[in-house]
Coordinates of C-alpha atoms in Angstrom, one line a residue:
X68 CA 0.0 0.0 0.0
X69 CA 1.4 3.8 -0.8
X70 CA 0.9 6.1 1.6
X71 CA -2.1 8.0 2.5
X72 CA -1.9 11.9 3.1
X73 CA -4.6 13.7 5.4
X74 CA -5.1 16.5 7.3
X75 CA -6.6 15.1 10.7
X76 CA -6.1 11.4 11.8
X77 CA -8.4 10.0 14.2
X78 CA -7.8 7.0 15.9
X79 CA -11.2 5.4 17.3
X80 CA -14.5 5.0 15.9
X81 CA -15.9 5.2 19.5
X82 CA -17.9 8.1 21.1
X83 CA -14.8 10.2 21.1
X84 CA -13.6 9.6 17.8
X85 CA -17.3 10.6 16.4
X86 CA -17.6 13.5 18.4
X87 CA -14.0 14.5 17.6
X88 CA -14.7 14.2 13.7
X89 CA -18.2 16.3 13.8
X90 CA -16.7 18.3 15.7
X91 CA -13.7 19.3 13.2
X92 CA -15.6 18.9 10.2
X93 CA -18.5 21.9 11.9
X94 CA -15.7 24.7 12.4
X95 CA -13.1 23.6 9.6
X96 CA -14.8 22.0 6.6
X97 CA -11.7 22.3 4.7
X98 CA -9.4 20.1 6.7
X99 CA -9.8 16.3 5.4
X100 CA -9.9 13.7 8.2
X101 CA -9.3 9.8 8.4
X102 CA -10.9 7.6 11.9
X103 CA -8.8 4.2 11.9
X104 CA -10.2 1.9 13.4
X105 CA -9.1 -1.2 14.2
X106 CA -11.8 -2.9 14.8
X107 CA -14.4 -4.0 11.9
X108 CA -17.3 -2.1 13.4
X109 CA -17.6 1.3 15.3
X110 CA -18.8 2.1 18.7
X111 CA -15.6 1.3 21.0
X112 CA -16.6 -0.2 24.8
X113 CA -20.3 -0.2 23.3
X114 CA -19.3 -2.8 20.5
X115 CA -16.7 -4.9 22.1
X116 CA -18.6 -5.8 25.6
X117 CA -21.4 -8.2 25.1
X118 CA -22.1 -9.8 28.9
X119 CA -25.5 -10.2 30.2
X120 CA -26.5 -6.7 31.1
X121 CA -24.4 -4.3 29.8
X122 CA -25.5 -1.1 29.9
X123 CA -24.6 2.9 30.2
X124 CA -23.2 3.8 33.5
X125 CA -24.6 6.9 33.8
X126 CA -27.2 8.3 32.7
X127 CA -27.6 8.5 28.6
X128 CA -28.9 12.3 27.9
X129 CA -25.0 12.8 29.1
X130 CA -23.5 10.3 27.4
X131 CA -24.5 10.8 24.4
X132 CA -24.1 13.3 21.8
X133 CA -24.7 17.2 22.7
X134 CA -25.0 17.6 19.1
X135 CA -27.5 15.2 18.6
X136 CA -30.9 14.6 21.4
X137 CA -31.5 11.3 23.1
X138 CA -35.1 10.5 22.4
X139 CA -35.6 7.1 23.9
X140 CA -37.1 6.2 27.0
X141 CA -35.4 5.7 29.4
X142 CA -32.4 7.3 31.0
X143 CA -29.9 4.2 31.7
X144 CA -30.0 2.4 28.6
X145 CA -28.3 -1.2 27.5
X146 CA -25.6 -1.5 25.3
X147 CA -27.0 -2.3 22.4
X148 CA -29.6 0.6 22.0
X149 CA -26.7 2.9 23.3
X150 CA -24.6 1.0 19.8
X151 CA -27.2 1.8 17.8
X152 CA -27.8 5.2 18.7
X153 CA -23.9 5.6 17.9
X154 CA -24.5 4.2 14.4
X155 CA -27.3 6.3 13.9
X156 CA -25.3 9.2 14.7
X157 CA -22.1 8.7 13.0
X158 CA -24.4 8.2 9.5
X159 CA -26.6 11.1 10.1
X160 CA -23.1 13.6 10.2
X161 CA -21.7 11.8 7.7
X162 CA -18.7 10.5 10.0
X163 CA -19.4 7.5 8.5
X164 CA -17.9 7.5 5.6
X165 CA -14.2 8.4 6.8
X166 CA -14.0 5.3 8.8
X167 CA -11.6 3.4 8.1
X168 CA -12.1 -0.4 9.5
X169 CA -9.8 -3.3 10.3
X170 CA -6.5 -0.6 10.8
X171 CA -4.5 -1.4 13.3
X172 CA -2.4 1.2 14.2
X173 CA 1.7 0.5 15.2
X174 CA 3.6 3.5 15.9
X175 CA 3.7 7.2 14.9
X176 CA 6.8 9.2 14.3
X177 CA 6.7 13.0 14.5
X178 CA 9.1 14.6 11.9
X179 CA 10.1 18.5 12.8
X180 CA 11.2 19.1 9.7
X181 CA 8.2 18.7 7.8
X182 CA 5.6 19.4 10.4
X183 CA 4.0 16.1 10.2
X184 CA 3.4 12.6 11.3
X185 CA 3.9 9.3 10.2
X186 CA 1.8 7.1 11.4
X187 CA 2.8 3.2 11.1
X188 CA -0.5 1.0 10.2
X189 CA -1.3 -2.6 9.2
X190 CA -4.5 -3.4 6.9
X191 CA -5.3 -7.0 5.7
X192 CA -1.6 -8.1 6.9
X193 CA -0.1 -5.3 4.7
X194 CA 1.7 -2.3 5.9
X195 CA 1.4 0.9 5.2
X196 CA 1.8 4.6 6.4
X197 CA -0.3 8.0 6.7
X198 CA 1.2 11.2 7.2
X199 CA -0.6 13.7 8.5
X200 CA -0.2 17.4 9.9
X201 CA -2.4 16.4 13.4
X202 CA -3.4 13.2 15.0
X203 CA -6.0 13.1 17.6
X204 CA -5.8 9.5 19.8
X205 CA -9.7 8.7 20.9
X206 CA -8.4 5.1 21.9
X207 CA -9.5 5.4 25.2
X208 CA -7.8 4.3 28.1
X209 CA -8.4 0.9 28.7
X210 CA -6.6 -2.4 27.2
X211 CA -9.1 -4.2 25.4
X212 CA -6.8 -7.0 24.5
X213 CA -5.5 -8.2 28.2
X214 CA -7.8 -7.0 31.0
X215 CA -6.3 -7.2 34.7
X216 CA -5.3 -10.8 36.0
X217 CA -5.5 -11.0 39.5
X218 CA -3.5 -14.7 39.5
X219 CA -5.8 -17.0 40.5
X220 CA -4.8 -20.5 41.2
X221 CA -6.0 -23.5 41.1
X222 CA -8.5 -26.0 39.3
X223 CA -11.9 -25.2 39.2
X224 CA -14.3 -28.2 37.4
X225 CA -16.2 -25.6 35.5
X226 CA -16.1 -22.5 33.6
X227 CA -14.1 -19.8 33.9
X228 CA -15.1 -16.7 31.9
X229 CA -13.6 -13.1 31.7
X230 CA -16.6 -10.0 30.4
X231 CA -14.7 -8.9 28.6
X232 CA -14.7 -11.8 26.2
X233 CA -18.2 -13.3 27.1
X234 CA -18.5 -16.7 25.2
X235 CA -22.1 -16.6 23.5
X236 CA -22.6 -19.7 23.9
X237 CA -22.3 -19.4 27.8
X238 CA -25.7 -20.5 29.4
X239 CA -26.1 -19.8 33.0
X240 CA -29.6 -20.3 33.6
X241 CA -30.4 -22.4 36.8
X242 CA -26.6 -23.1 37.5
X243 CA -24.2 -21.4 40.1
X244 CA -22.6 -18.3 39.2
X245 CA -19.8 -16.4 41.3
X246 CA -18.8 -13.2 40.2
X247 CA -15.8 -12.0 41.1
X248 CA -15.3 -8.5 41.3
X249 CA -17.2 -5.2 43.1
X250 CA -17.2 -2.7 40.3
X251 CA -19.2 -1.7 37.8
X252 CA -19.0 -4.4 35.5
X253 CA -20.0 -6.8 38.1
X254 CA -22.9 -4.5 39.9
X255 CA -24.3 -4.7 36.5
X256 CA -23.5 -9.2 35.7
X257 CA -25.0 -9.9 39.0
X258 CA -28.4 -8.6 38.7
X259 CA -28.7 -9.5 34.8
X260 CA -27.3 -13.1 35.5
X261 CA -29.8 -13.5 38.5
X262 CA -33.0 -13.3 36.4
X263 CA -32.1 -17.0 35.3
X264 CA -29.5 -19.1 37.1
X265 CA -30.0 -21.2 40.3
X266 CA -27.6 -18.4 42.3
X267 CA -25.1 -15.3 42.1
X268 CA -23.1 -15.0 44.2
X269 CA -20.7 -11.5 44.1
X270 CA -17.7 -12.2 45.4
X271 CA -15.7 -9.2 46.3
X272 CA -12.3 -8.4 48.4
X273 CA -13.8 -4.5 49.2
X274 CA -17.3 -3.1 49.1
X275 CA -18.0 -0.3 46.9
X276 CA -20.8 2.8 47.2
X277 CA -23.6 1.7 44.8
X278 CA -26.3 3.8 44.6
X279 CA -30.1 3.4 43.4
X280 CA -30.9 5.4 40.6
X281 CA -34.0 5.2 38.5
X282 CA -33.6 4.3 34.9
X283 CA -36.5 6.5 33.5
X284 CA -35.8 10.5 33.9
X285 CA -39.3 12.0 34.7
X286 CA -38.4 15.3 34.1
X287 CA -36.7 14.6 31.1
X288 CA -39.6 12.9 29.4
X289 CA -42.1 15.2 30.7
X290 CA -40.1 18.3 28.8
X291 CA -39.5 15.9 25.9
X292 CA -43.8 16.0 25.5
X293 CA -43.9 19.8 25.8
X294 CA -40.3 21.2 23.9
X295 CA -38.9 20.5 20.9
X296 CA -36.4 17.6 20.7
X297 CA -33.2 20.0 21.3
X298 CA -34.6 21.9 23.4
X299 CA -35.5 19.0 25.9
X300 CA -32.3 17.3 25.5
X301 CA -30.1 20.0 26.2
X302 CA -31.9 21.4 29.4
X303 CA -31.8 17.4 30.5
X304 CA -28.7 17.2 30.0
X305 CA -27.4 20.6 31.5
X306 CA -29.4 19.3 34.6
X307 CA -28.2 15.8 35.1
X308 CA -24.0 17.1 35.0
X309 CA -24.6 19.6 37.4
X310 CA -26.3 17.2 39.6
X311 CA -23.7 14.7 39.1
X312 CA -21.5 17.7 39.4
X313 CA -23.0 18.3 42.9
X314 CA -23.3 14.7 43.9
X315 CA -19.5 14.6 44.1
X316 CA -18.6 17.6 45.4
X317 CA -21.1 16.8 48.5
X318 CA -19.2 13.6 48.7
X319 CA -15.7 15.1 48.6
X320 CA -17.2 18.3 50.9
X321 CA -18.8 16.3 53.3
X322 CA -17.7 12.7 53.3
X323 CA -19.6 10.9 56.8
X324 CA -23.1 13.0 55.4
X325 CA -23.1 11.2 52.0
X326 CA -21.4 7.9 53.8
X327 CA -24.9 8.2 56.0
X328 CA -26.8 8.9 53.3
X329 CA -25.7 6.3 50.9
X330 CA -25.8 3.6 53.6
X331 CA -30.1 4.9 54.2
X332 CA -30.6 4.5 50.3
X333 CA -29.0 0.9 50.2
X334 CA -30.6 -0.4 53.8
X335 CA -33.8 1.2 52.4
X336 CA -33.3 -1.3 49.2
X337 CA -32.3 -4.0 50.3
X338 CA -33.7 -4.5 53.9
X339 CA -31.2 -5.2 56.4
X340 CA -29.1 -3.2 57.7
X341 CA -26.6 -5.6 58.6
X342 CA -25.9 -6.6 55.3
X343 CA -25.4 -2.9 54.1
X344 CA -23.1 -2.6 56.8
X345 CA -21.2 -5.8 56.0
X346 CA -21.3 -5.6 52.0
X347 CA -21.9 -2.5 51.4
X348 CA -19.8 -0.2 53.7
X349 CA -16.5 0.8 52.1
X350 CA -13.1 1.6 53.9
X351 CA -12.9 4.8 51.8
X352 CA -15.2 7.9 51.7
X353 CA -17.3 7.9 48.7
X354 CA -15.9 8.9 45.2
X355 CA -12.4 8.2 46.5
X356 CA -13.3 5.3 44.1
X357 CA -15.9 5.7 41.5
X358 CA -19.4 5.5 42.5
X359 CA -21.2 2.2 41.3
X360 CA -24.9 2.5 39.7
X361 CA -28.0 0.4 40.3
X362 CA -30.8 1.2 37.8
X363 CA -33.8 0.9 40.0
X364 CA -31.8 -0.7 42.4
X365 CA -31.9 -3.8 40.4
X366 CA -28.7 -4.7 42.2
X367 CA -30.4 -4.6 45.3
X368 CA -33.7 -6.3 44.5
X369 CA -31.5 -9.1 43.6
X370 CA -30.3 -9.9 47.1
X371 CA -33.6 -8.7 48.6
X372 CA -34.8 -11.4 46.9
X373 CA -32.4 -14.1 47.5
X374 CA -31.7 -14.7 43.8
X375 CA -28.3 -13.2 44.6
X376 CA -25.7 -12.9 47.6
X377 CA -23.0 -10.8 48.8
X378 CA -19.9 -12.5 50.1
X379 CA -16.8 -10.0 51.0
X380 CA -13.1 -11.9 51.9
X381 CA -10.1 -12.9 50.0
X382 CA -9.3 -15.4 48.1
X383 CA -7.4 -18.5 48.6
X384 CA -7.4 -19.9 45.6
X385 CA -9.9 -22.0 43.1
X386 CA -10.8 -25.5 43.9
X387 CA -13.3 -28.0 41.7
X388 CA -16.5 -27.0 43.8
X389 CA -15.6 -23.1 43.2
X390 CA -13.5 -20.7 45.3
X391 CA -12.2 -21.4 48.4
X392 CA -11.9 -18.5 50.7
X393 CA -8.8 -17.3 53.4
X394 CA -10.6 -18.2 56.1
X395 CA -11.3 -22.1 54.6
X396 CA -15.0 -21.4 53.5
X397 CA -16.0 -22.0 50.1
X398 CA -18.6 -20.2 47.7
X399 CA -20.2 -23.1 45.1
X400 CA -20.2 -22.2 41.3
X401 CA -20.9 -24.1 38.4
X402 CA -19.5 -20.9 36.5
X403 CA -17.0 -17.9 37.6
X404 CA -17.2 -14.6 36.0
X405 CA -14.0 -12.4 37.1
X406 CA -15.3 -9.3 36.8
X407 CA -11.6 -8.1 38.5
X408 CA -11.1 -5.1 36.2
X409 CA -9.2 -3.8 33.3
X410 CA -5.8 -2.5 32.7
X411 CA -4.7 1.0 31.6
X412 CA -3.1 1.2 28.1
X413 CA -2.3 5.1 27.3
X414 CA -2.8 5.7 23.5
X415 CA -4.0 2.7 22.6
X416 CA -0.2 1.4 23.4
X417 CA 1.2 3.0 19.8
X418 CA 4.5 3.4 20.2
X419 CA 5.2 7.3 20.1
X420 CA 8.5 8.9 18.9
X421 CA 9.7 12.7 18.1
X422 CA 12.3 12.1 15.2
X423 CA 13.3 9.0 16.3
X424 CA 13.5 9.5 19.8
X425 CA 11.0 7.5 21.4
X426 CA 8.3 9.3 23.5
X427 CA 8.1 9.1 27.3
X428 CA 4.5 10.4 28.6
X429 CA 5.1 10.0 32.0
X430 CA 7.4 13.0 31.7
X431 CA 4.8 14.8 29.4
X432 CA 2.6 17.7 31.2
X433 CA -0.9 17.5 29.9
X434 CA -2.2 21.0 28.8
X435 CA -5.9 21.9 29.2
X436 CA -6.1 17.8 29.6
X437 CA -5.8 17.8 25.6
X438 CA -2.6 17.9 24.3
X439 CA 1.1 16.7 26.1
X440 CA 4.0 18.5 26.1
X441 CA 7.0 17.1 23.8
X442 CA 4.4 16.2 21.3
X443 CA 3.5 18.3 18.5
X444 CA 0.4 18.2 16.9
X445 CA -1.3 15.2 19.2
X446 CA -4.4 15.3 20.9
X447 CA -5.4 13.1 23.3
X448 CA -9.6 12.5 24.3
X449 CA -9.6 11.2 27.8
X450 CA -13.7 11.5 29.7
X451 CA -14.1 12.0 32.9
X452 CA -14.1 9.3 35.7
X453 CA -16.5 11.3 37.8
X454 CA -19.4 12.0 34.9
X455 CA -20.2 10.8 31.7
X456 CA -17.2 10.3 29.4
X457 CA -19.1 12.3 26.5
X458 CA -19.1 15.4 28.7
X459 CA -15.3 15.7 28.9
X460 CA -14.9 13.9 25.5
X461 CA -17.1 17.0 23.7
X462 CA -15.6 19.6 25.9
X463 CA -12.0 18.1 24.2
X464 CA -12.9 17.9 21.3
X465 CA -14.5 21.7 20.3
X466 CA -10.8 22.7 22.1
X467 CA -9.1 20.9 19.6
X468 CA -11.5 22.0 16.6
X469 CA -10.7 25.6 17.6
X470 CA -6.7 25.0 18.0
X471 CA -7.3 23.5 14.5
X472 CA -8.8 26.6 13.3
X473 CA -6.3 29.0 14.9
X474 CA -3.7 26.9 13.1
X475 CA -5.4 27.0 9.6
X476 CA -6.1 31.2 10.3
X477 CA -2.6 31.8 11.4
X478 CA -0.9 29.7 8.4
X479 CA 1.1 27.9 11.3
X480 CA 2.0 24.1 10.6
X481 CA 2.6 22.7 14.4
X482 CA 1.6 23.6 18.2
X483 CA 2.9 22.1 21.0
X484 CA 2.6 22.6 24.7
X485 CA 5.8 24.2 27.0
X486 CA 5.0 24.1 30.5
X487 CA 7.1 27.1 33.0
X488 CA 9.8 26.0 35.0
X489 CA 7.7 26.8 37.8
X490 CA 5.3 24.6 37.0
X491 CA 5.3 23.2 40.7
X492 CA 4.0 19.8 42.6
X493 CA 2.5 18.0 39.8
X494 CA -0.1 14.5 39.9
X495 CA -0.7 11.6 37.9
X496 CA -3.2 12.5 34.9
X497 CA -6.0 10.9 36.4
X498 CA -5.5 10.7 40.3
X499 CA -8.2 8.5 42.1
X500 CA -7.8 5.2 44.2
X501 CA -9.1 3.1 42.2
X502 CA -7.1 0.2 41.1
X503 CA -6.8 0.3 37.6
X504 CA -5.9 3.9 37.9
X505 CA -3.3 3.4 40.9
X506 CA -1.6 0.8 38.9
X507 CA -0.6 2.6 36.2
X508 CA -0.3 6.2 38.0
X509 CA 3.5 6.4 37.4
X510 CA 3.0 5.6 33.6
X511 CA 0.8 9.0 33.1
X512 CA 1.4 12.4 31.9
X513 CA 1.3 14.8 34.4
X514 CA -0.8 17.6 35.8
X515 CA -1.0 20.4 38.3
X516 CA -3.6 22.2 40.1
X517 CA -3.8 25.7 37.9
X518 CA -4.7 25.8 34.2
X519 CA -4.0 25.6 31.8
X520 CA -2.0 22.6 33.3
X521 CA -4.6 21.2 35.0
X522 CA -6.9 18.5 34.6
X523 CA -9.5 18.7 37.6
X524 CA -12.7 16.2 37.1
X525 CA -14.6 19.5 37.7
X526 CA -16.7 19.9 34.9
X527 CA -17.4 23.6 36.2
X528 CA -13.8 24.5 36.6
X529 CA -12.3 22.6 33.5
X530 CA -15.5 23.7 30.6
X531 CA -15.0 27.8 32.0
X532 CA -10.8 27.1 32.1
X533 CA -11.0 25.3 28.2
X534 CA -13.6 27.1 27.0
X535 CA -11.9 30.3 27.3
X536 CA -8.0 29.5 27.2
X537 CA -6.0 31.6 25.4
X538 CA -4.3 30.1 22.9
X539 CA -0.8 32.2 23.4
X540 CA -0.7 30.7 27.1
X541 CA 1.8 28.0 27.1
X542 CA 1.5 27.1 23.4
X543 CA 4.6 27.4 21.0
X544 CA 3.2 27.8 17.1
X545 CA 6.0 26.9 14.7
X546 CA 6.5 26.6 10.6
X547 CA 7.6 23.6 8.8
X548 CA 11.1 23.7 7.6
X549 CA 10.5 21.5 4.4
X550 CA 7.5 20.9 2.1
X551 CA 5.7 17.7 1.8
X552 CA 4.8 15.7 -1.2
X553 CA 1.4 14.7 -1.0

């Protein structure tokens, strides 16, 4: 294959690559873009997780598109009408038709000299290269191909399956099922799962906050039968951040009220107060870890209702009845699901070089949480862990539409970020306790606590800060020193 010349790359045909290509394409038309992806479908997370249950986890008029209303029913929606809507989307902008399917990208190489990149991809087992003047990553941050592996030992009779590849031919219904894990993935398996087997059992090392939230949004659907479409969309969604907004500065604020306040909402749902305050009482105040969702409590209902069971220890190891616990007991399974979490992979793990020199990010400073230091003409769409990825992943990607412009107005070829010496203390890129974050906190760009170096899960702080940066703050604008053969 020759190589292929464009203005943009985007790589990801998720929610943040779609976004990120309206959103160039609405303020500059002339620019041609490219979304590789390296999948044979779009739709990211929403494409590649098929276990029973899946679903949005948090509510849809902010997940999805600003651009483009929400007009189903409810608020927390599964995955597959969430895919759909995606679809739907990308074909009605016309993103559709720059996508780029089954490209794989390998590495991308930053040449000063010409002011562009060359980006390394595979196609059909054939190699080949695009070179481009700006590359925007909308990979996400998770690694899709090895989740987290705890090490579990031992030699368990039946199955063993991981959500993240869910066998379709897996049937549960009136068998055992233990599933490992206390995050979101499993709050969400546990109840779906309990509908038809024998017993779940959740099996976790540390409770989490869960909260009951209901999965139809009565005042958004009463303004979606008096306002137009837009109209009812956009004040929903305005509402919902700003309540989610509030919902974790109240828990940051005043941690043992919202500790006292989730713990009345669960032992409301579930019945007993000694199981809340067994299974359901974390070490940590809430949002020191991200806050689990239960549409309509369905988590809860479950074990109110004996079809499911909370069990909190460590494990020893797996034996053929199931897993046997520290302290000798053992929880019965005729299948385990080790919902134990994922594992961070920064820009979809494509290795990253500046002529030659190989790219370190943990030494990178992230500016306005878009682009990093050291790397011209890069862009990097990371949501937020405290609200809706879409909100932070729109917020990105109208910055980077604007730099684009300023770049095209000014007749400049490259931008890159240059933090001040006195840039001071600095934090990992996303700083929170939970564990996949903490694992790979020494592998992440950095951040501070004032913008435009800052990166603040405050969706107040960081849209008034982006929307508003000035563009000669911290930015260095340069000129090729070569041309470029297309």
């Amino acid at each position: 294959m020759t190589d292929s010349h464009v203005d943009v790359l985007i790589i990801g045909a998720g929610i943040s690559g779609i976004d990120m290509a309206h959103r160039i394409s609405e303020r500059c038309p002339e620019l041609t873009y490219t979304i590789a992806e390296g999948r044979d479908r779009l739709g990211g997370t929403w494409d590649l997780f098929r276990y029973p249950g899946v679903r949005s986890d948090s509510d849809v008029y902010t997940l999805s598109f600003p651009f483009r209303p929400w007009t189903g029913e409810k608020s927390i929606v599964d995955g597959g009408e969430l895919l759909t809507y995606i679809e739907e989307t990308a074909r009605a902008t016309g993103v559709d038709k720059h996508i780029e399917y089954g490209t794989r990208i390998v590495a991308a190489d930053w040449d000063s000299a010409t002011a562009r990149w060359r980006v390394t991809a595979t196609r059909d087992g054939e190699r080949f290269a695009y070179v481009v003047r700006f590359v925007a990553f909308c990979t996400g941050y998770y690694d899709y191909e090895d989740p987290y592996d705890p090490g579990f030992t031992g030699d368990f009779a039946g199955r063993v399956v991981h959500p993240q590849f869910w066998p379709p031919d897996l049937d549960h219904t009136g068998k055992r099922v233990v599933v490992i894990g206390s995050g979101a993935t499993a709050v969400t398996v546990v109840p779906a799962m309990a509908r038809d087997a024998a017993h779940v059992t959740m099996l976790q090392r540390t409770p989490t906050y869960v909260l009951a939230q209901p999965s139809v949004d009565v005042i958004g659907r009463g303004l979606a039968k008096v306002l137009p479409a837009g109209a009812a969309h956009r004040i929903t969604r305005a509402k919902n951040t700003v309540m989610q907004w509030a919902l974790f500065q109240a828990c940051r604020r005043y941690p043992e009220r919202m500790r006292a306040l989730l713990r009345k909402g669960a032992v409301a749902q579930v019945g007993s107060a000694d199981i809340v305050d067994t299974h359901f009482r974390p070490p940590y105040d809430p949002w020191q870890q991200r806050l689990c969702i239960a549409p309509d409590g369905d988590l809860f209902q479950a074990i109110r209702s004996g079809d499911a069971s909370v069990v909190t220890g460590r494990i020893d190891r797996f034996v053929p009845s199931g897993v046997r616990l520290e302290n000798g007991d053992i929880v019965e399974a005729d299948i385990i699901v080790t919902a134990t979490g994922l594992r961070l992979r920064l820009l979809g793990g494509i290795a990253i070089s500046v002529d030659g020199t190989p790219a370190d990010l943990s030494r990178s400073h992230a500016y306005h949480g878009t682009l990093l230091s050291g790397l011209p003409n890069l862009a990097v769409c990371i949501g937020y862990i405290n609200l809706s990825w879409t909100v932070r992943a729109d917020l990105t990607a109208r910055f980077v539409a604007r730099l684009l412009r300023r770049l095209l107005d000014t007749g400049a070829d490259s931008v890159v970020p240059s933090p001040p010496a006195d840039l001071g203390p600095t934090a990992p890129f996303m700083d929170m306790q939970s564990g996949y974050l903490a694992r790979a906190a020494h592998l992440m760009p950095r951040v501070t606590s004032r913008y435009p170096w800052a990166f603040r899960q405050n969706v107040l702080l960081d849209s008034w800060a982006t929307n508003r940066a000035r563009l000669d703050e911290g930015l260095i604008f340069g000129r090729a020193r070569q041309e470029v053969d297309a």
